[in-house]
Amino acid sequence: MKEIDRLAALLFPMENNGSRVLDLKFFPGEEPVTVDEFCREVHAGFVQVDSGQSVSSTTFPEDLTQVSVDRFISAM
């Protein structure tokens, strides 16, 4: 099974069992990655939470400074 298929099955299971994805955010890192690398790491993170190796959080503090889109694009 491809990594993207494993991740999709984990995020959107056919048998829901009461779980659901409400809001999932990924932020770009500093190094380029392939789709398979990305999916493998995300899947590993979910497995760690599900197995109790890592704790999950229901909140995410967002204390970011807003930047206009024009300024953001010009910096690229």
Coordinates of C-alpha atoms in Angstrom, one line a residue:
M1 CA 0.0 0.0 0.0
K2 CA 1.3 3.5 -0.9
E3 CA 2.0 5.9 1.9
I4 CA -0.7 8.3 0.7
D5 CA -3.3 5.5 0.8
R6 CA -2.3 4.6 4.4
L7 CA -2.7 8.2 5.4
A8 CA -6.0 8.7 3.7
A9 CA -7.3 5.5 5.3
L10 CA -6.2 6.8 8.7
L11 CA -7.7 10.3 8.2
F12 CA -11.0 9.1 6.5
P13 CA -11.7 5.6 7.7
M14 CA -14.6 3.7 6.1
E15 CA -15.8 2.6 9.6
N16 CA -15.7 5.9 11.5
N17 CA -15.7 4.4 15.1
G18 CA -16.7 7.9 16.3
S19 CA -13.5 9.6 15.2
R20 CA -13.4 12.6 12.9
V21 CA -10.9 15.1 11.6
L22 CA -12.0 18.6 12.6
D23 CA -9.1 20.9 11.7
L24 CA -5.7 19.6 10.5
K25 CA -2.9 22.0 9.8
F26 CA 0.5 21.3 8.3
F27 CA 3.2 24.0 8.1
P28 CA 6.0 23.9 5.5
G29 CA 9.4 23.1 6.8
E30 CA 12.7 24.3 5.5
E31 CA 13.6 21.2 3.4
P32 CA 11.6 19.9 0.4
V33 CA 10.0 16.5 0.8
T34 CA 8.3 14.0 -1.5
V35 CA 4.7 13.1 -1.1
D36 CA 5.7 9.7 0.2
E37 CA 8.0 11.2 2.8
F38 CA 5.3 13.7 3.9
C39 CA 2.6 11.0 4.2
R40 CA 5.0 8.6 6.0
E41 CA 5.8 11.2 8.7
V42 CA 2.2 12.3 9.2
H43 CA 1.0 8.7 9.4
A44 CA 3.8 8.0 12.0
G45 CA 2.6 10.9 14.1
F46 CA -1.0 9.7 14.1
V47 CA 0.2 6.2 15.1
Q48 CA 2.2 7.7 18.0
V49 CA -0.9 9.5 19.3
D50 CA -3.2 6.5 18.8
S51 CA -0.7 4.1 20.6
G52 CA -0.2 6.5 23.5
Q53 CA 3.5 7.2 22.7
S54 CA 2.6 10.9 22.3
V55 CA -0.2 13.1 23.7
S56 CA -2.7 14.8 21.5
S57 CA -4.0 18.3 22.0
T58 CA -7.5 19.7 21.4
T59 CA -6.2 23.3 21.2
F60 CA -3.5 25.0 19.3
P61 CA -2.5 28.5 20.5
E62 CA -2.2 30.8 17.4
D63 CA -0.3 33.9 18.4
L64 CA 0.9 34.8 14.9
T65 CA 1.4 38.2 13.6
Q66 CA -0.8 39.0 10.6
V67 CA 0.9 40.0 7.4
S68 CA -0.8 41.4 4.3
V69 CA -0.9 39.1 1.3
D70 CA 1.0 41.6 -0.8
R71 CA 3.9 41.8 1.6
F72 CA 4.0 38.0 2.0
I73 CA 4.1 37.4 -1.8
S74 CA 6.8 40.0 -2.3
A75 CA 9.0 38.3 0.2
M76 CA 9.0 35.1 -1.9

